[in-house]
Amino acid sequence: MDREAKVGRLRKAPENFVSADLAQDIARNGLDDTRRGFLLRSFQTAGAALAAGLAGNALAQKAGDEMILTPRPWTTSLGQPVAARPYGVPSKYEANLQRRQSPGLTRVPASSVAFAPLQGLFGIITPSGLHFERHHQGWVDIDPAQHRFMINGLVAQPKVYTMDDLMRLPSVSRIHFIECGANSGPEWGNAAVPTVQYTHGMLSCCEFTGVPLSVLLEDCGADLKRGKFVLAEGADGSSMTRTISMEAALDDAIVAWGMNGEMLRPENGYPLRLVVPGVQGVSWVKWLRRIEVGDQPWNAKDETIHYVDLMPGGLHRQYTSIQECKSVITTPSGGQVLLDKGFCNISGLAWSGRGKVKQVDVSIDGGRNWRTARLEGPVLAKCLTRFNIDWVWDGSPVILQSRAQDETGYVQPRSGQLREVRGTRSIYHNNGIQSWRVAESGEVSNVHIE
């Protein structure tokens, strides 16, 4: 595309570049070098088609902008009536912005992940319809009138609550991020996937509404001398069970029914889920049916053979729940293209499971030099924080990175620093610095920098 034909300053990353046949092939046979090549070529082809469409639009406007010279139909006609859509949906022109499943990640669709499109989101709140999904036995849509929630174990009075019982209690609403422990897992070994949707998209941030778990534990007379842990259990087919420390349970955990001002969506746990701020998403048990108070960890299936970190010496690191301080640049990011030299706003997200983000620094030279970015309010504890920084691109190749620091003083590590301690056989808790390479052509790609 020549310089005159360029539209705007940034071309979006391709949104839907994996054919159904390729996705099925990868799911059946795995993501080997040959299929990785097919995936890359599909991504490049989709990018080229997107570029051709934009070039055509720009060239058509050379003789004068028809969008200005000729009145548009919507300015000379009657629009849709009020409540034409009783429940609002996005514009048809935004239909490509969707959460998407990563081919090759899992072979069973009911036990898989759909990634949030971070590259197309603004601010810190994830729309309910784009909140990432992670299921172990598929999602279910439970009749709230038939749902029951029980607290038992080391309590003076075991109780069963209906949804009505819970929703008549004093509630709180708080904004928190949720991140799967396996987020960025494919990046442990090398740059593996092309866009930020797939490198970091097991991440969302919403306003959750419900009753503090501490209130319910008090209501049942939990034994806080002997009770050091709670077990959360879900009502789906996998009966997901997770051990949670009593400290977290009494701190800011919520038994939640609301998300972003409405009831939870079925794929996010309707009608009831546990919210454990700062802790990996698997502990935010969906379709919550039971809390048991106990004096030791339960060592359930998904905390002994799954969600453990394989260390270089062969031992497993267990119960590594906290999501450490982390950040990522979402614009410009993988798959996007800078269309011209000059001013560009670098924007991204930072978060920490230990509290507030204190500072984010940005580098354009692969980490040799850093500048401090602006933190856009609100800056809340255990919540996504949006950062921005001004940048003037001179057209030369650069490596973009962001590095976050939280209020405890912890600084997000380089990938090499993380690998020195954790090795390369981990899946979970990769909070290493993400690198994006901007080529002279303006194309942005994922690159691994130690």
Coordinates of C-alpha atoms in Angstrom, one line a residue:
M1 CA 0.0 0.0 0.0
D2 CA 1.5 3.4 -0.9
R3 CA 1.7 6.2 1.6
E4 CA -1.2 8.2 0.0
A5 CA -3.5 5.2 0.2
K6 CA -3.1 4.7 3.9
V7 CA -6.2 5.1 6.1
G8 CA -5.6 6.2 9.7
R9 CA -2.4 5.4 11.6
L10 CA -3.0 1.8 12.7
R11 CA -4.4 -1.3 10.9
K12 CA -6.2 -3.7 13.1
A13 CA -4.9 -7.3 13.6
P14 CA -6.9 -10.0 11.7
E15 CA -9.6 -11.3 13.9
N16 CA -10.7 -14.5 12.3
F17 CA -7.9 -16.2 10.5
V18 CA -8.3 -19.9 11.4
S19 CA -10.5 -22.0 9.1
A20 CA -12.7 -24.7 10.6
D21 CA -10.8 -27.4 8.7
L22 CA -7.4 -26.2 10.0
A23 CA -8.8 -25.9 13.6
Q24 CA -10.1 -29.5 13.4
D25 CA -6.8 -30.7 12.0
I26 CA -4.8 -29.1 14.8
A27 CA -7.2 -30.3 17.4
R28 CA -6.9 -33.9 16.1
N29 CA -3.1 -34.0 15.4
G30 CA -1.6 -31.3 17.5
L31 CA 0.3 -28.1 16.6
D32 CA 3.5 -29.4 15.0
D33 CA 5.9 -27.3 12.8
T34 CA 3.9 -28.0 9.6
R35 CA 0.6 -27.0 11.1
R36 CA 2.2 -24.0 12.8
G37 CA 3.3 -22.9 9.4
F38 CA -0.2 -23.3 8.1
L39 CA -1.5 -21.2 11.0
L40 CA 1.1 -18.5 10.3
R41 CA 0.3 -18.4 6.6
S42 CA -3.5 -18.2 7.4
F43 CA -2.7 -15.2 9.6
Q44 CA -0.6 -13.5 6.9
T45 CA -3.3 -14.1 4.2
A46 CA -6.0 -12.6 6.5
G47 CA -3.7 -9.6 7.1
A48 CA -3.1 -9.1 3.4
A49 CA -6.8 -9.2 2.6
L50 CA -7.5 -6.6 5.3
A51 CA -4.8 -4.4 3.9
A52 CA -6.2 -4.7 0.4
G53 CA -9.7 -3.7 1.6
L54 CA -8.3 -0.6 3.3
A55 CA -6.2 0.4 0.3
G56 CA -9.3 0.2 -1.9
N57 CA -11.3 2.5 0.4
A58 CA -8.5 5.0 0.5
L59 CA -7.9 5.1 -3.3
A60 CA -11.6 5.6 -3.9
Q61 CA -11.5 8.7 -1.8
K62 CA -8.7 10.5 -3.8
A63 CA -11.1 12.5 -6.0
G64 CA -13.1 13.7 -2.9
D65 CA -14.6 12.0 0.1
E66 CA -18.0 10.6 -1.0
M67 CA -18.9 10.2 2.6
I68 CA -19.0 14.0 2.9
L69 CA -20.1 15.1 -0.6
T70 CA -23.2 12.9 -0.8
P71 CA -25.7 12.7 2.1
R72 CA -25.7 9.3 3.8
P73 CA -28.9 7.2 3.9
W74 CA -29.0 7.4 7.7
T75 CA -29.2 11.2 7.6
T76 CA -32.2 11.2 5.3
S77 CA -34.3 8.3 6.7
L78 CA -36.1 7.2 9.9
G79 CA -34.1 5.1 12.3
Q80 CA -35.1 2.0 14.3
P81 CA -37.8 2.5 16.9
V82 CA -37.1 2.5 20.7
A83 CA -36.6 -1.1 22.1
A84 CA -36.3 -2.6 18.6
R85 CA -33.8 -4.8 20.4
P86 CA -35.0 -5.3 23.9
Y87 CA -31.6 -6.5 24.9
G88 CA -28.9 -4.5 23.1
V89 CA -26.2 -6.0 21.0
P90 CA -23.1 -4.6 19.4
S91 CA -23.1 -3.0 15.9
K92 CA -22.9 -5.4 13.0
Y93 CA -19.7 -3.6 12.0
E94 CA -18.1 -4.9 15.2
A95 CA -19.1 -8.5 14.6
N96 CA -15.5 -9.7 14.2
L97 CA -14.5 -8.7 17.8
Q98 CA -15.2 -11.9 19.5
R99 CA -13.7 -14.2 22.1
R100 CA -12.1 -17.1 20.2
Q101 CA -10.8 -20.6 20.9
S102 CA -7.2 -21.2 20.2
P103 CA -6.7 -24.2 17.9
G104 CA -4.5 -26.9 19.3
L105 CA -4.7 -25.8 23.0
T106 CA -7.2 -28.6 23.9
R107 CA -8.8 -31.4 22.0
V108 CA -12.1 -31.4 23.7
P109 CA -14.3 -28.3 23.1
A110 CA -16.2 -28.8 26.4
S111 CA -12.8 -28.5 28.3
S112 CA -11.3 -25.6 26.6
V113 CA -10.6 -21.8 26.5
A114 CA -12.0 -18.9 24.6
F115 CA -9.8 -15.8 24.7
A116 CA -10.9 -12.2 25.3
P117 CA -10.0 -9.8 22.4
L118 CA -7.8 -7.5 24.4
Q119 CA -6.6 -5.7 21.3
G120 CA -10.0 -4.3 20.7
L121 CA -11.0 -3.2 24.2
F122 CA -10.8 0.2 25.9
G123 CA -10.5 1.2 29.5
I124 CA -10.5 -1.7 32.1
I125 CA -14.0 -3.2 32.0
T126 CA -14.5 -6.3 29.9
P127 CA -18.0 -6.5 28.3
S128 CA -19.9 -9.5 29.6
G129 CA -20.2 -11.0 26.2
L130 CA -16.4 -10.9 25.7
H131 CA -15.3 -12.2 29.1
F132 CA -12.9 -15.1 28.5
E133 CA -14.2 -18.6 29.1
R134 CA -12.5 -21.6 30.6
H135 CA -14.5 -24.8 31.2
H136 CA -13.7 -28.3 32.4
Q137 CA -17.0 -30.0 31.4
G138 CA -18.8 -27.4 29.3
W139 CA -20.9 -24.6 30.6
V140 CA -24.4 -25.1 32.0
D141 CA -27.5 -22.8 32.3
I142 CA -29.0 -23.6 35.8
D143 CA -32.5 -22.6 36.8
P144 CA -31.8 -20.3 39.8
A145 CA -35.0 -21.6 41.5
Q146 CA -33.4 -25.0 41.6
H147 CA -29.9 -24.0 42.7
R148 CA -28.8 -24.5 46.3
F149 CA -25.6 -23.3 48.0
M150 CA -24.4 -25.1 51.2
I151 CA -21.8 -24.4 53.8
N152 CA -20.6 -27.3 56.0
G153 CA -17.5 -28.7 57.7
L154 CA -16.0 -27.0 60.7
V155 CA -19.0 -24.8 61.4
A156 CA -21.4 -24.5 64.3
Q157 CA -24.5 -24.8 62.1
P158 CA -24.3 -26.1 58.5
K159 CA -26.7 -24.2 56.2
V160 CA -28.3 -24.5 52.8
Y161 CA -29.2 -21.2 51.0
T162 CA -31.5 -20.6 48.1
M163 CA -30.7 -17.7 45.7
D164 CA -33.4 -15.7 47.3
D165 CA -31.8 -16.3 50.7
L166 CA -28.5 -15.0 49.4
M167 CA -29.8 -12.0 47.5
R168 CA -31.7 -10.6 50.5
L169 CA -28.4 -10.3 52.4
P170 CA -26.3 -7.1 52.3
S171 CA -24.3 -7.1 49.1
V172 CA -21.1 -5.4 47.8
S173 CA -20.0 -4.5 44.3
R174 CA -16.3 -4.4 43.5
I175 CA -14.2 -4.3 40.3
H176 CA -11.5 -7.0 40.0
F177 CA -9.5 -8.8 37.3
I178 CA -9.6 -12.5 36.8
E179 CA -6.8 -14.3 35.0
C180 CA -6.4 -18.0 34.3
G181 CA -3.2 -19.4 35.8
A182 CA -2.3 -20.7 32.3
N183 CA -2.5 -17.3 30.7
S184 CA 0.6 -16.7 28.5
G185 CA 1.5 -20.4 29.0
P186 CA 2.4 -21.0 25.3
E187 CA 5.0 -18.3 25.7
W188 CA 7.2 -20.1 28.2
G189 CA 9.4 -21.7 25.5
N190 CA 9.2 -19.1 22.7
A191 CA 7.0 -16.7 20.9
A192 CA 4.2 -19.1 20.0
V193 CA 1.0 -17.2 19.0
P194 CA 0.6 -14.1 16.8
T195 CA -1.7 -11.7 18.7
V196 CA -2.3 -10.4 22.2
Q197 CA -5.7 -12.1 22.2
Y198 CA -3.9 -15.5 22.3
T199 CA -0.8 -14.5 24.4
H200 CA -2.8 -12.8 27.2
G201 CA -6.5 -13.2 26.5
M202 CA -7.3 -15.5 29.4
L203 CA -7.8 -12.2 31.3
S204 CA -10.9 -10.1 32.0
C205 CA -12.0 -7.4 34.5
C206 CA -15.6 -6.8 35.6
E207 CA -17.7 -5.4 38.4
F208 CA -18.9 -8.3 40.6
T209 CA -21.8 -8.1 43.0
G210 CA -22.6 -10.5 45.8
V211 CA -22.4 -11.2 49.5
P212 CA -18.9 -11.3 51.1
L213 CA -18.0 -14.9 51.9
S214 CA -16.9 -13.7 55.4
V215 CA -20.6 -12.8 56.1
L216 CA -21.8 -16.3 55.2
L217 CA -19.0 -18.0 57.2
E218 CA -20.0 -15.9 60.3
D219 CA -23.7 -16.8 59.7
C220 CA -22.8 -20.5 59.9
G221 CA -20.5 -20.1 62.9
A222 CA -17.2 -21.1 61.1
D223 CA -14.5 -22.4 63.5
L224 CA -11.8 -19.9 62.8
K225 CA -9.4 -21.5 65.2
R226 CA -9.3 -24.9 63.6
G227 CA -10.6 -23.9 60.1
K228 CA -7.6 -22.8 58.1
F229 CA -8.9 -23.5 54.6
V230 CA -12.2 -23.7 52.7
L231 CA -13.1 -26.0 49.8
A232 CA -15.2 -24.5 47.0
E233 CA -17.2 -26.9 44.8
G234 CA -19.0 -26.3 41.6
A235 CA -22.3 -27.8 40.3
D236 CA -21.2 -28.5 36.7
G237 CA -20.3 -31.9 35.4
S238 CA -16.6 -31.6 36.5
S239 CA -17.5 -30.8 40.1
M240 CA -14.6 -28.4 40.1
T241 CA -13.1 -28.3 43.7
R242 CA -10.5 -25.9 44.9
T243 CA -8.8 -25.3 48.2
I244 CA -8.7 -21.6 49.3
S245 CA -6.9 -20.2 52.3
M246 CA -9.1 -18.9 55.1
E247 CA -7.1 -15.7 54.9
A248 CA -8.4 -15.1 51.4
A249 CA -11.9 -16.3 52.3
L250 CA -12.2 -13.7 55.1
D251 CA -10.4 -10.9 53.2
D252 CA -12.3 -10.0 50.0
A253 CA -13.8 -13.2 48.6
I254 CA -17.4 -12.7 47.3
V255 CA -20.2 -15.2 46.6
A256 CA -21.3 -13.4 43.5
W257 CA -24.5 -13.5 41.4
G258 CA -23.9 -10.2 39.5
M259 CA -21.5 -9.1 36.9
N260 CA -21.3 -5.7 35.2
G261 CA -24.7 -4.7 36.6
E262 CA -26.7 -7.7 35.6
M263 CA -26.9 -11.4 36.6
L264 CA -23.9 -13.5 35.7
R265 CA -23.9 -15.0 32.2
P266 CA -24.2 -18.8 32.1
E267 CA -20.7 -19.3 30.7
N268 CA -19.4 -17.2 33.7
G269 CA -21.1 -19.3 36.4
Y270 CA -24.8 -18.3 36.5
P271 CA -26.5 -18.1 38.9
L272 CA -23.6 -18.2 41.5
R273 CA -19.8 -18.1 41.4
L274 CA -17.0 -17.5 43.8
V275 CA -14.8 -14.4 43.3
V276 CA -11.4 -14.6 44.9
P277 CA -9.6 -11.4 44.0
G278 CA -5.9 -11.8 43.0
V279 CA -6.0 -15.6 42.9
Q280 CA -5.8 -17.6 39.7
G281 CA -9.2 -18.0 37.9
V282 CA -9.6 -21.7 38.5
S283 CA -10.3 -20.9 42.2
W284 CA -13.2 -18.6 41.2
V285 CA -15.4 -21.7 41.1
K286 CA -18.4 -21.3 38.8
W287 CA -21.9 -22.6 39.5
L288 CA -20.9 -22.6 43.1
R289 CA -22.8 -25.2 45.2
R290 CA -20.8 -25.8 48.3
I291 CA -18.2 -24.3 50.7
E292 CA -16.6 -26.7 53.3
V293 CA -14.5 -25.4 56.1
G294 CA -11.5 -27.6 57.0
D295 CA -8.2 -27.7 58.8
Q296 CA -5.9 -28.7 55.9
P297 CA -5.8 -28.5 52.1
W298 CA -7.9 -31.1 50.2
N299 CA -5.4 -32.0 47.5
A300 CA -8.2 -32.3 44.9
K301 CA -7.6 -33.6 41.4
D302 CA -7.2 -30.1 39.9
E303 CA -4.6 -29.0 42.5
T304 CA -2.4 -32.1 42.5
I305 CA -2.1 -33.2 38.8
H306 CA -3.3 -29.9 37.2
Y307 CA -2.5 -26.3 38.0
V308 CA 0.9 -27.2 39.4
D309 CA 4.3 -25.8 38.2
L310 CA 6.9 -28.3 37.1
M311 CA 10.2 -27.0 38.3
P312 CA 13.7 -27.6 36.7
G313 CA 14.6 -30.1 39.4
G314 CA 11.5 -32.3 38.7
L315 CA 9.5 -31.2 41.7
H316 CA 6.0 -29.6 41.4
R317 CA 5.2 -26.3 42.9
Q318 CA 1.7 -26.6 44.4
Y319 CA -1.0 -24.1 45.6
T320 CA 0.7 -21.2 43.7
S321 CA -2.5 -19.2 43.6
I322 CA -1.5 -15.6 43.5
Q323 CA -1.3 -13.9 40.1
E324 CA 1.9 -11.9 40.3
C325 CA 2.3 -8.4 38.9
K326 CA 2.1 -8.3 35.1
S327 CA 1.4 -6.1 32.1
V328 CA 1.1 -6.1 28.3
I329 CA 0.9 -3.6 25.6
T330 CA -2.3 -4.0 23.6
T331 CA -1.8 -1.2 21.1
P332 CA 0.4 -1.6 19.0
S333 CA 0.5 -5.3 19.4
G334 CA 0.9 -8.5 17.4
G335 CA -0.8 -8.6 14.0
Q336 CA -1.4 -4.8 13.9
V337 CA 0.3 -2.6 11.4
L338 CA 1.6 1.0 11.9
L339 CA 0.6 2.7 8.6
D340 CA 2.9 5.8 8.8
K341 CA 5.6 7.4 10.8
G342 CA 4.8 10.0 13.5
F343 CA 2.8 10.1 16.7
C344 CA 1.4 6.9 18.2
N345 CA -0.2 6.3 21.5
I346 CA 1.1 3.2 23.2
S347 CA -1.5 1.7 25.4
G348 CA -1.9 -1.5 27.5
L349 CA -3.0 -3.1 30.7
A350 CA -1.3 -3.9 34.1
W351 CA -2.5 -5.8 37.1
S352 CA -1.3 -7.5 40.3
G353 CA -2.9 -10.1 42.6
R354 CA -1.2 -8.5 45.6
G355 CA -2.9 -5.0 45.3
K356 CA -2.6 -1.9 43.3
V357 CA -0.3 -1.2 40.3
K358 CA 2.1 1.5 41.4
Q359 CA 4.0 2.2 38.1
V360 CA 4.4 1.0 34.5
D361 CA 7.4 1.6 32.4
V362 CA 7.6 1.3 28.6
S363 CA 10.7 0.5 26.5
I364 CA 11.0 0.9 22.7
D365 CA 14.5 -0.6 22.5
G366 CA 14.0 -4.1 24.0
G367 CA 14.5 -3.1 27.6
R368 CA 17.7 -1.0 27.4
N369 CA 15.9 2.2 28.3
W370 CA 12.6 2.8 30.0
R371 CA 10.1 5.7 30.3
T372 CA 7.3 5.9 32.9
A373 CA 3.8 5.7 31.5
R374 CA 0.6 7.4 32.6
L375 CA -1.8 5.4 34.8
E376 CA -5.3 6.1 33.8
G377 CA -7.8 6.1 36.7
P378 CA -9.3 4.5 38.5
V379 CA -6.3 2.6 40.0
L380 CA -7.9 -0.1 42.2
A381 CA -6.5 -3.1 44.1
K382 CA -6.5 -6.4 42.2
C383 CA -8.0 -4.7 39.2
L384 CA -6.8 -4.0 35.7
T385 CA -5.1 -0.6 35.3
R386 CA -4.9 1.1 31.9
F387 CA -1.6 2.8 31.0
N388 CA -0.7 5.1 28.1
I389 CA 2.4 6.8 26.8
D390 CA 3.2 9.1 23.9
W391 CA 5.6 7.9 21.2
V392 CA 6.8 9.2 17.9
W393 CA 7.8 6.5 15.5
D394 CA 10.6 7.4 13.2
G395 CA 10.1 4.4 10.9
S396 CA 13.0 2.3 12.3
P397 CA 12.6 -1.2 13.7
V398 CA 11.9 -1.2 17.5
I399 CA 11.0 -3.7 20.3
L400 CA 8.1 -2.6 22.5
Q401 CA 7.9 -3.8 26.1
S402 CA 6.1 -2.8 29.3
R403 CA 7.2 -3.5 32.8
A404 CA 4.8 -3.2 35.8
Q405 CA 5.5 -2.7 39.5
D406 CA 2.9 -3.1 42.3
E407 CA 2.5 -1.5 45.6
T408 CA 4.5 -4.2 47.4
G409 CA 7.6 -3.2 45.4
Y410 CA 7.5 -6.3 43.2
V411 CA 8.7 -5.7 39.6
Q412 CA 7.6 -7.7 36.6
P413 CA 10.5 -9.9 35.5
R414 CA 12.1 -10.4 32.1
S415 CA 11.3 -13.8 30.5
G416 CA 15.0 -14.8 31.0
Q417 CA 14.8 -14.0 34.7
L418 CA 11.7 -16.1 35.1
R419 CA 13.2 -19.0 33.2
E420 CA 16.3 -19.0 35.3
V421 CA 14.2 -19.8 38.4
R422 CA 11.3 -21.8 36.8
G423 CA 12.9 -23.5 33.8
T424 CA 10.9 -24.0 30.6
R425 CA 8.6 -26.9 31.4
S426 CA 6.0 -24.8 33.2
I427 CA 2.5 -24.0 31.9
Y428 CA 1.2 -21.7 34.7
H429 CA 2.0 -18.3 36.1
N430 CA 4.1 -16.8 33.3
N431 CA 4.2 -13.1 34.1
G432 CA 7.4 -12.4 32.1
I433 CA 7.7 -9.2 30.0
Q434 CA 6.0 -9.4 26.6
S435 CA 7.9 -8.1 23.6
W436 CA 6.4 -6.8 20.3
R437 CA 8.7 -6.2 17.3
V438 CA 7.7 -3.3 15.0
A439 CA 9.4 -3.8 11.6
E440 CA 10.3 -1.0 9.1
S441 CA 7.1 -1.9 7.3
G442 CA 5.1 -1.1 10.4
E443 CA 4.1 -4.8 10.9
V444 CA 4.0 -5.8 14.6
S445 CA 4.9 -9.4 15.5
N446 CA 5.4 -11.4 18.6
V447 CA 9.1 -11.9 19.5
H448 CA 10.8 -13.7 22.4
I449 CA 13.4 -11.6 24.2
E450 CA 15.3 -13.1 27.2

